[in-house]
Coordinates of C-alpha atoms and ligand atoms in Angstrom, one line a residue:
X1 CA 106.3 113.6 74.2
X2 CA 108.0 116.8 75.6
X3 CA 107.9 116.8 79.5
X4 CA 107.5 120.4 81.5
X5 CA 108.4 121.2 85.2
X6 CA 105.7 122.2 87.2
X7 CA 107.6 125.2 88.8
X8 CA 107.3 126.3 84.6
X9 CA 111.6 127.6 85.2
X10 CA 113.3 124.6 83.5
X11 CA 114.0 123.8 80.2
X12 CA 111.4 121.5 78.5
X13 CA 112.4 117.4 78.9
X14 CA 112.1 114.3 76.8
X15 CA 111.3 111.4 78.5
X16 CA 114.8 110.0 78.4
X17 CA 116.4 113.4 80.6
X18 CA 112.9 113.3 82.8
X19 CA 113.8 109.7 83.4
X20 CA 117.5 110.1 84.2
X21 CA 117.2 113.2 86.3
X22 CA 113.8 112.7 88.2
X23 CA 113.3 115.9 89.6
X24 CA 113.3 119.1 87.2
X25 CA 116.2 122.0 87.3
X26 CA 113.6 124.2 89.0
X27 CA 112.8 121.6 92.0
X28 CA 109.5 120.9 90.0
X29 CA 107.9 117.7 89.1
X30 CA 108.0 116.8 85.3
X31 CA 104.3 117.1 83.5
X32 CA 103.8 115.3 80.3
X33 CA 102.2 118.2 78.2
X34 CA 99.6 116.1 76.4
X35 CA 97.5 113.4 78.1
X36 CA 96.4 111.1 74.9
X37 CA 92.8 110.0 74.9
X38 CA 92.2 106.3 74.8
X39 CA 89.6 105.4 72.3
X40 CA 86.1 104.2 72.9
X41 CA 86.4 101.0 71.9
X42 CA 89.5 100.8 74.0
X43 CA 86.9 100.9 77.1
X44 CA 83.9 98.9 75.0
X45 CA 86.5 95.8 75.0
X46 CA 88.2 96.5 78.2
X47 CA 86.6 93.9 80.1
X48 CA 88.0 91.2 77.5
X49 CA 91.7 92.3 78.2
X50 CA 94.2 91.1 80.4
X51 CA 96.0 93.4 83.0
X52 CA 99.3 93.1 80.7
X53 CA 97.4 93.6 77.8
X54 CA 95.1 96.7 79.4
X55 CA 98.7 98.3 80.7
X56 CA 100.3 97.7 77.1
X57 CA 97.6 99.9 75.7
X58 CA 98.3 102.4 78.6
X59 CA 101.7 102.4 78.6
X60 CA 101.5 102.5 74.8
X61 CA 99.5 106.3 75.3
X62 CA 102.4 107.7 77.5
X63 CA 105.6 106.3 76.5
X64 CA 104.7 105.2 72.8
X65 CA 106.1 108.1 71.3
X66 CA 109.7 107.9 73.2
X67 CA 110.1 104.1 73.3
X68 CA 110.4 101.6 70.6
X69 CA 107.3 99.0 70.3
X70 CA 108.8 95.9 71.0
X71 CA 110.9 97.8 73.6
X72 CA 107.9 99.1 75.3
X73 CA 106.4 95.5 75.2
X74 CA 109.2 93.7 77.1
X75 CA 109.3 95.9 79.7
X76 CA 105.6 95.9 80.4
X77 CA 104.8 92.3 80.6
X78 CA 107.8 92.3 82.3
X79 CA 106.8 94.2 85.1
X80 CA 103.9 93.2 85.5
X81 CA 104.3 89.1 86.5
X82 CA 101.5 89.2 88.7
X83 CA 97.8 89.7 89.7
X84 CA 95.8 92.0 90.8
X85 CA 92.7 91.3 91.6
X86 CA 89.4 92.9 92.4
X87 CA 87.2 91.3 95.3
X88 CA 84.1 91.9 97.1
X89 CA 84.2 93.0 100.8
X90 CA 80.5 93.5 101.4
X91 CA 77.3 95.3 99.7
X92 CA 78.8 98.3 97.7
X93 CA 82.6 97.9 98.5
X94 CA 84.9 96.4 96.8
X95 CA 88.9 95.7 97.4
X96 CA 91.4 96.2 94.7
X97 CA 94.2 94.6 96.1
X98 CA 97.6 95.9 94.8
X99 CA 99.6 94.0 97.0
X100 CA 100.5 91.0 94.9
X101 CA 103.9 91.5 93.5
X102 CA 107.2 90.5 94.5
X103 CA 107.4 92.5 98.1
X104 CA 103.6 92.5 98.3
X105 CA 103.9 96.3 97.8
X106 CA 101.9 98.7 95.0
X107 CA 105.1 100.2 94.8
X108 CA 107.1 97.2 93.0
X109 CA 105.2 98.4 89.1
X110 CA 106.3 102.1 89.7
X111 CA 110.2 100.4 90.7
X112 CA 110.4 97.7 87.8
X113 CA 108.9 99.9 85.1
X114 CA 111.4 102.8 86.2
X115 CA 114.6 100.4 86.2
X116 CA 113.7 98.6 82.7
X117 CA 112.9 102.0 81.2
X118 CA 116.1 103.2 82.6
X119 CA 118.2 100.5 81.7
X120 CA 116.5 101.0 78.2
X121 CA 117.8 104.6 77.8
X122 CA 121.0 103.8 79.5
X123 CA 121.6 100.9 76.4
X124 CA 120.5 104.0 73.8
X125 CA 123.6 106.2 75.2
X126 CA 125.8 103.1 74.3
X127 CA 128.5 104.4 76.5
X128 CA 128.0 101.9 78.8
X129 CA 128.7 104.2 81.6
X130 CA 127.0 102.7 84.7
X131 CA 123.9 104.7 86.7
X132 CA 124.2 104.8 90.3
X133 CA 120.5 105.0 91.8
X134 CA 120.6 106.2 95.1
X135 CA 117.6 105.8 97.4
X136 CA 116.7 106.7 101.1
X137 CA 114.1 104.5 102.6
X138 CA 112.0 104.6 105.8
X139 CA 111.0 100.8 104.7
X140 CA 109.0 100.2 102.3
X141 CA 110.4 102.1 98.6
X142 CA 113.4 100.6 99.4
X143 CA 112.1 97.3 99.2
X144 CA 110.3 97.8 96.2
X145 CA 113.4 99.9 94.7
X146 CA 115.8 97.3 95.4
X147 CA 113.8 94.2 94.2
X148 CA 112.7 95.7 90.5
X149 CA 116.1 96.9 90.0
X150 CA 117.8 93.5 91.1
X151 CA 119.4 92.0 88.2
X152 CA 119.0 94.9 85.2
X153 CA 122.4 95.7 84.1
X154 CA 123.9 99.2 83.9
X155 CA 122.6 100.0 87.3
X156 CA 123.8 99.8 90.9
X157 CA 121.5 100.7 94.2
X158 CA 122.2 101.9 97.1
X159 CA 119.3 102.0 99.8
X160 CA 119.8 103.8 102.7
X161 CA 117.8 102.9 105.7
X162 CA 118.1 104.0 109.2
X163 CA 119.4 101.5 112.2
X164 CA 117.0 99.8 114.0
X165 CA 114.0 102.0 112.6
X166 CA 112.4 99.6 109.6
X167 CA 110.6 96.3 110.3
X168 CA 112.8 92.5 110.2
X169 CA 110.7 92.0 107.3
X170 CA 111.2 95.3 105.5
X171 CA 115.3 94.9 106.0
X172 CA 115.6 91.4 105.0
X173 CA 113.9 92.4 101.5
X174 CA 116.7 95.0 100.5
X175 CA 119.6 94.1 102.6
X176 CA 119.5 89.7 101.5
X177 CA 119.6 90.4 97.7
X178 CA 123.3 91.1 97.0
X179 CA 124.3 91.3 93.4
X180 CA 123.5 95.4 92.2
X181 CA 122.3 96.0 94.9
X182 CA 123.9 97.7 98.0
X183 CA 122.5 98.2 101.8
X184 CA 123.9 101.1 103.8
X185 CA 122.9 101.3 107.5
X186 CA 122.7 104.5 108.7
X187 CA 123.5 105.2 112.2
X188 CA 120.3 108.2 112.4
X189 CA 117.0 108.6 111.6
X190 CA 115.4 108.3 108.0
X191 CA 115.7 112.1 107.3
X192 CA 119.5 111.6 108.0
X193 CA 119.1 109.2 105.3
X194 CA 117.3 111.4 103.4
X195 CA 120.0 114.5 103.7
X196 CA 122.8 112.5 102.5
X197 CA 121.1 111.5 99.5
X198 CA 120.1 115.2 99.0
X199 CA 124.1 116.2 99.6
X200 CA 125.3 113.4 97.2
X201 CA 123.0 115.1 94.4
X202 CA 124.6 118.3 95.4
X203 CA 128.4 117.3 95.9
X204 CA 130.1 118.4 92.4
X205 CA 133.1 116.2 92.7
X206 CA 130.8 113.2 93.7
X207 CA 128.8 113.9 90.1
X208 CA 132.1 114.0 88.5
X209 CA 133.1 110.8 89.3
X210 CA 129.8 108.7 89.2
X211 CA 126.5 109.3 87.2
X212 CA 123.9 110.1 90.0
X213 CA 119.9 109.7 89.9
X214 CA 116.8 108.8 92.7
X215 CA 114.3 106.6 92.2
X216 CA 111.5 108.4 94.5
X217 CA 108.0 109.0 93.5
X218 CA 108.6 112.1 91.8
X219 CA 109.7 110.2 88.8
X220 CA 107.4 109.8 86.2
X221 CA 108.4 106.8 85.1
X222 CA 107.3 105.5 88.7
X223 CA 104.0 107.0 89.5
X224 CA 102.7 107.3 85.9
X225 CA 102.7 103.2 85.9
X226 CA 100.2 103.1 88.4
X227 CA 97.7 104.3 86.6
X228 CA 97.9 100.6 85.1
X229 CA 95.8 99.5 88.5
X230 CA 93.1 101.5 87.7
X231 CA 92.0 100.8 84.2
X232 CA 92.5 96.8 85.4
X233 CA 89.9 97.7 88.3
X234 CA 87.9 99.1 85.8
X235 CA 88.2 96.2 83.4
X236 CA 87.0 93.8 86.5
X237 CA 84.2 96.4 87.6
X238 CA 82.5 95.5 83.9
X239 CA 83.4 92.1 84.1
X240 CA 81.3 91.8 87.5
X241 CA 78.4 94.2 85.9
X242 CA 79.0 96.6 88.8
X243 CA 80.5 99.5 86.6
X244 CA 78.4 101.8 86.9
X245 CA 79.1 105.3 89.6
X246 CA 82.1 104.2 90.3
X247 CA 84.4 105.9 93.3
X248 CA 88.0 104.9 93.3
X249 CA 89.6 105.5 97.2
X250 CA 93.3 105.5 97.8
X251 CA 94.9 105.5 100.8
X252 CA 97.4 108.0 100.0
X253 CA 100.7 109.5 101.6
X254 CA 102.9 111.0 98.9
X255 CA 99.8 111.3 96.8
X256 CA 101.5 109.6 93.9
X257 CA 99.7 106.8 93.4
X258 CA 96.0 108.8 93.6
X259 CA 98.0 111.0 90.9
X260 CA 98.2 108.2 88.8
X261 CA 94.7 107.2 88.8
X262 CA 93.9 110.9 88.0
X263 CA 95.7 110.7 84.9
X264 CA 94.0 107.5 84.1
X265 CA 90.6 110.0 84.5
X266 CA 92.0 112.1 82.4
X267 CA 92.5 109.6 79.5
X268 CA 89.0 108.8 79.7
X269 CA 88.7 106.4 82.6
X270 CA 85.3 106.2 83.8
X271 CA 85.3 106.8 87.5
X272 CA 82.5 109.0 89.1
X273 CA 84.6 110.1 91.7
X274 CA 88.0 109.7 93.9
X275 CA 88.6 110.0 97.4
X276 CA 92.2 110.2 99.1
X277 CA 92.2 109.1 102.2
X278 CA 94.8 109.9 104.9
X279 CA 96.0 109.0 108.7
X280 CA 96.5 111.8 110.7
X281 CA 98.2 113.6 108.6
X282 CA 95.8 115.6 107.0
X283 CA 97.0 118.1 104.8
X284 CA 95.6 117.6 101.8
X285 CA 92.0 117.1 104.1
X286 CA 92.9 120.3 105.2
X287 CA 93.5 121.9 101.8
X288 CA 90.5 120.7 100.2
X289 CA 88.2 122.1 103.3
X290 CA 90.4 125.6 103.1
X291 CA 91.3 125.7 99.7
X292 CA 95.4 126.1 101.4
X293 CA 97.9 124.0 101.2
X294 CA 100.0 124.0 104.4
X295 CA 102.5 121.6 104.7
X296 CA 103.4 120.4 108.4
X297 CA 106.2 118.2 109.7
X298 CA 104.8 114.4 109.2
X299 CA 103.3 112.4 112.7
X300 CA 104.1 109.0 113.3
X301 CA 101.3 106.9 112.9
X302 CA 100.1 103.0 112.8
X303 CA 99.9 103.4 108.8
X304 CA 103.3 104.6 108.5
X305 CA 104.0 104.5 104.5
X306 CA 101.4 107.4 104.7
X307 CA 103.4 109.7 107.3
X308 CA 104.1 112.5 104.7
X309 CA 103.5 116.2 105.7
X310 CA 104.2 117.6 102.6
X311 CA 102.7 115.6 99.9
X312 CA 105.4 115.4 97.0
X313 CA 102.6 114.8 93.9
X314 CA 100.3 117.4 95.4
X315 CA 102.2 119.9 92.9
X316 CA 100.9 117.7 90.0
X317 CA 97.5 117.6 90.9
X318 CA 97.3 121.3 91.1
X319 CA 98.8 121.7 88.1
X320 CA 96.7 119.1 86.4
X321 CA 93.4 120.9 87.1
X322 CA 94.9 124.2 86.5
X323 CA 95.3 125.1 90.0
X324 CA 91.7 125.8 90.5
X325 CA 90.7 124.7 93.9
X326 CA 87.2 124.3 92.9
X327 CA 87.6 121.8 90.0
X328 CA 90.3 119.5 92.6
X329 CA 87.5 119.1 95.7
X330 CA 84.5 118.8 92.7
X331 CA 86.5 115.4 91.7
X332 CA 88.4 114.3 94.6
X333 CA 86.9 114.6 98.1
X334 CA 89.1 113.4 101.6
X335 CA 88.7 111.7 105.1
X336 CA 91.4 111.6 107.9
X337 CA 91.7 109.1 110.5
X338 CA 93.1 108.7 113.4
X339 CA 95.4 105.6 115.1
X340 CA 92.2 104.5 117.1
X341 CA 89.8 104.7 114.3
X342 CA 92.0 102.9 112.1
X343 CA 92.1 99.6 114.7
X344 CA 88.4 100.3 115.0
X345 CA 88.0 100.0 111.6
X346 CA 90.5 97.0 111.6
X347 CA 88.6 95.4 114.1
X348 CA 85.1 95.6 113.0
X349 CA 85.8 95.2 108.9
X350 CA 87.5 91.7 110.4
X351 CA 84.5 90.6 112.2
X352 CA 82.1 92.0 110.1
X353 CA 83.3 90.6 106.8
X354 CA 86.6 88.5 107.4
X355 CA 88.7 90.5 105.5
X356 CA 91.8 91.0 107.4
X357 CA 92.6 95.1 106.7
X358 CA 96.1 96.3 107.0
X359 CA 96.4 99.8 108.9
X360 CA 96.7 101.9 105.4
X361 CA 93.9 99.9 103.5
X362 CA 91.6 100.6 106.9
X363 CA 91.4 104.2 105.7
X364 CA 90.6 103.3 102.3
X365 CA 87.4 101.2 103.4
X366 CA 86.3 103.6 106.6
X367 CA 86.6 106.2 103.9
X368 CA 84.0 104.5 101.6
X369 CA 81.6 103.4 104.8
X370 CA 81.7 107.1 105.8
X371 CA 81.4 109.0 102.3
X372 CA 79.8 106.6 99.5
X373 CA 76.6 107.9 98.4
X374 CA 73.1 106.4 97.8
X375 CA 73.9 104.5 94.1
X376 CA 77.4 104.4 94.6
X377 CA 79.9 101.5 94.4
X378 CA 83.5 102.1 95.8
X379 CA 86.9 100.3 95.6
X380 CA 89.2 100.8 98.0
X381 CA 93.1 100.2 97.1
X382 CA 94.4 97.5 99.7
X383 CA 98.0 98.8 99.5
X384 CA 99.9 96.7 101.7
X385 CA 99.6 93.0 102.6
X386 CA 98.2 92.7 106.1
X387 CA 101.7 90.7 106.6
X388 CA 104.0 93.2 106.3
X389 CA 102.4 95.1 109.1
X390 CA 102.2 91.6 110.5
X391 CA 103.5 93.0 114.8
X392 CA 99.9 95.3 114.4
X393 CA 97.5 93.6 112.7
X394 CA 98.2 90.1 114.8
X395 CA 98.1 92.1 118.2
X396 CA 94.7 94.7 116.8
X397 CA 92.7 91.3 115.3
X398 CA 94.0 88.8 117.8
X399 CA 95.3 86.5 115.1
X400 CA 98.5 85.1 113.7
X401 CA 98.8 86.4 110.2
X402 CA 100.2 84.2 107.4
X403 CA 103.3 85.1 105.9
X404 CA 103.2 84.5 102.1
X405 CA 105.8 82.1 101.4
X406 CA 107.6 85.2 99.1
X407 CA 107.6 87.4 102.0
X408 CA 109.1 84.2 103.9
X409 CA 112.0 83.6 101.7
X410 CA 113.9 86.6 102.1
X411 CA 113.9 86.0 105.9
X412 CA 116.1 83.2 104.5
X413 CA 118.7 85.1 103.3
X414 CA 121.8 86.5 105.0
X415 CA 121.8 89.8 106.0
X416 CA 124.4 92.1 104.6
X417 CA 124.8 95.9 105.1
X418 CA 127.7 98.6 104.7
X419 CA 127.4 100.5 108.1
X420 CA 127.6 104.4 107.7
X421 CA 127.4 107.3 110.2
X422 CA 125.3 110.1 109.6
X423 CA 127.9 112.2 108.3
X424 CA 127.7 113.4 104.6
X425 CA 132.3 113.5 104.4
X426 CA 131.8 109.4 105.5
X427 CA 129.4 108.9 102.9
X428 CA 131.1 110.9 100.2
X429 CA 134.3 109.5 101.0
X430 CA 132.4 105.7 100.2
X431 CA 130.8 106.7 97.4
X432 CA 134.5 107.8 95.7
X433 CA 136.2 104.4 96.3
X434 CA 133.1 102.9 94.6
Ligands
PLP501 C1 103.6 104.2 99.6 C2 102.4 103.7 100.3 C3 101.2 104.4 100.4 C4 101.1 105.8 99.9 O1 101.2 105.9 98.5 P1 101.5 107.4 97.8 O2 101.7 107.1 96.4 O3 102.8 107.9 98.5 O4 100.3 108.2 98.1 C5 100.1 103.8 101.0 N1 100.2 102.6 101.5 C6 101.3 101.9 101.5 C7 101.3 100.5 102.1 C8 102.4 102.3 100.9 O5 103.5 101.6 100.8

């Protein structure tokens, strides 16, 4: 499969460059240029499949071409060592909870996938040259990051995080782990983080001496995985004979995981309709009302993961539909909420129901209350475990969440982190004695 930039000024990719560099030579986001069909059958059995065998057959569409059966296989089932189940809320809503893998975040597929498939084409080269991944992280992708690349050979980590500013949860699950995996504390804030990564990439002598890459969102082989979620929603949908006018909502931020279940449309999926839902920051609300896309610096809010004022996979949904407005607010319609809505819907899903919301998933299921449709039946993507927001949704519900015992055991750990100022020379200077 031959991958293209969505800026349409870089060479065409295979999946092995798209992979290693992430982002395109243009600043655009790699596009596969063929979305394979899944047969009719495929969907006919569906219901009879297992998540790892529904994602083999997905996985098997994208990558099938690029990555050797058996390969391909392995690193599938090997991702994907948990559940992920669909439940009932009340009357037409449902919960498709993606929170069940090892840091309870929908993010750990998109991180384990990427580091097998890496360490996969790293092994190909045969040099046996080692990848340095590096990684800024307001909390939660650097958790997932670190975790599915813990253990895979050929690859070191380094997660940058700012001081104080993540969760005692979110820090114990990159910063305990040792091994090939590295914690620098940043004296700054996360977009300091952020801009030394960005220099690193940049520095010439750096990329002389060490093989650079990222593992954000932007890389295919971290959002396309995702799509995996969906077709097991699906599968579960027919198993529980409520199939029919289905409408998929995703709380989204970065808009890669929504991305992901659009491609999943696109290979035949059947889903009615999808909804993104978003905090206060509203800009692809705004876009589909206006039909412009304006990005805005990103407001703190209680569902922080989403806090993104310039959506990164917006560019692939516009390219996807041909950048035709109309065909992108025909299929995908949004909501916006703000702080207060999202503990009133916190509070009165929990006593309505007794399903204990986090803040992101609350804009997932307000977002289905507010827009589903006489006939309808909606899923809303859970995305986080109500535990790892565990300070907001004890003191919004008045209860004392329990922490799984996975989430528990990295509390266990000792904490170890490389301090850093905020200063690229310091960082640089690091990253050579390495
Ligand atoms: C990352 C994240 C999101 C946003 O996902 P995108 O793919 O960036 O749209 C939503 N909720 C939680 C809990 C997340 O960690």
């Amino acid at each position: 499969m031959k991958y293209y930039s969505t800026n349409n000024q870089a060479p065409i990719a295979d999946l092995h460059k798209a992979v290693v560099k992430g982002l395109a030579e243009d600043r655009g986001l790699y596009m596969p240029e063929r979305i394979n069909k899944l047969p009719k059958e495929f969907f006919e059995n569906i219901n009879k499949m297992s998540f790892q065998e529904i994602a083999y057959t997905v996985a098997n569409a994208f990558f099938g071409e690029d990555v050797d059966p058996d390969a391909l296989h392995d690193i599938v089932y090997d991702t994907l060592s948990f559940d992920c189940p669909v439940a009932k809320v009340k009357d037409n809503i449902y919960t498709l909870e993606l929170f069940h893998g090892p840091t309870l975040a929908f993010k750990d597929v998109g991180a384990r996938f990427m580091a097998r498939l890496l360490q996969y084409f790293i092994r190909q080269e045969g040099k046996g040259q080692q990848v340095n991944v590096l990684v800024a992280t307001s909390g939660d992708t650097g958790s997932a990051v670190a975790n599915g690349f813990l253990g895979v050979d050929g690859i070191h980590v380094y997660v940058l995080y700012p001081k104080g500013k993540v969760s005692p949860i979110q820090e114990c699950q990159f910063t305990t782990l040792g091994k090939n995996i590295t914690a620098i504390e940043v004296d700054g804030v996360f977009d300091d983080c952020q801009a030394l990564v960005k220099n690193a990439f940049m520095d010439a002598e750096l990329n002389q001496h060490m093989k650079l890459t990222s593992a954000n969102s932007i890389n295919v082989a971290r959002f396309l995985p995702q799509a995996f979620y969906y077709f097991n929603a699906y599968a579960r949908m027919v198993e529980n004979g409520n199939n029919e006018e289905l409408v998929m909502c995703v709380p989204s931020g970065n808009f890669g995981n929504i991305c992901a279940a659009l491609f999943g449309h696109e290979m035949g999926l059947p889903i009615k309709r999808f909804i993104a839902a978003n905090n206060a920051n509203d800009i692809f609300y705004k876009y589909l009302q206006t039909g412009k896309y304006e990005p805005k610096p990103s407001k703190q809010t209680l569902a922080n993961a989403m806090d993104v004022g310039d959506p990164s996979n917006f560019a692939r949904i516009y390219d996807l539909y041909g950048k035709s407005h109309e065909r992108i607010k025909s299929l995908i319609s949004g909501a916006t909420y703000s702080d207060e809505q999202i503990r009133q819907t916190m509070k009165a899903c929990y006593d309505e129901t007794g399903y204990i919301l986090d803040p992101h998933g609350a804009c997932g299921y307000q977002a289905l209350e507010d827009g589903l449709k006489e006939g309808e039946i909606g899923v809303f993507c859970e995305t986080a475990h109500p535990a790892k927001f565990k300070e907001k949704v004890d003191e919004i519900l008045s209860i004392d969440v329990e922490i799984p015992d996975r989430l528990a055991a990295f509390m266990k750990g000792t904490k170890q982190s490389v301090p850093m100022t905020k200063d690229f020379a310091d960082f640089k200077q690091y990253l050579l004695k390495q």
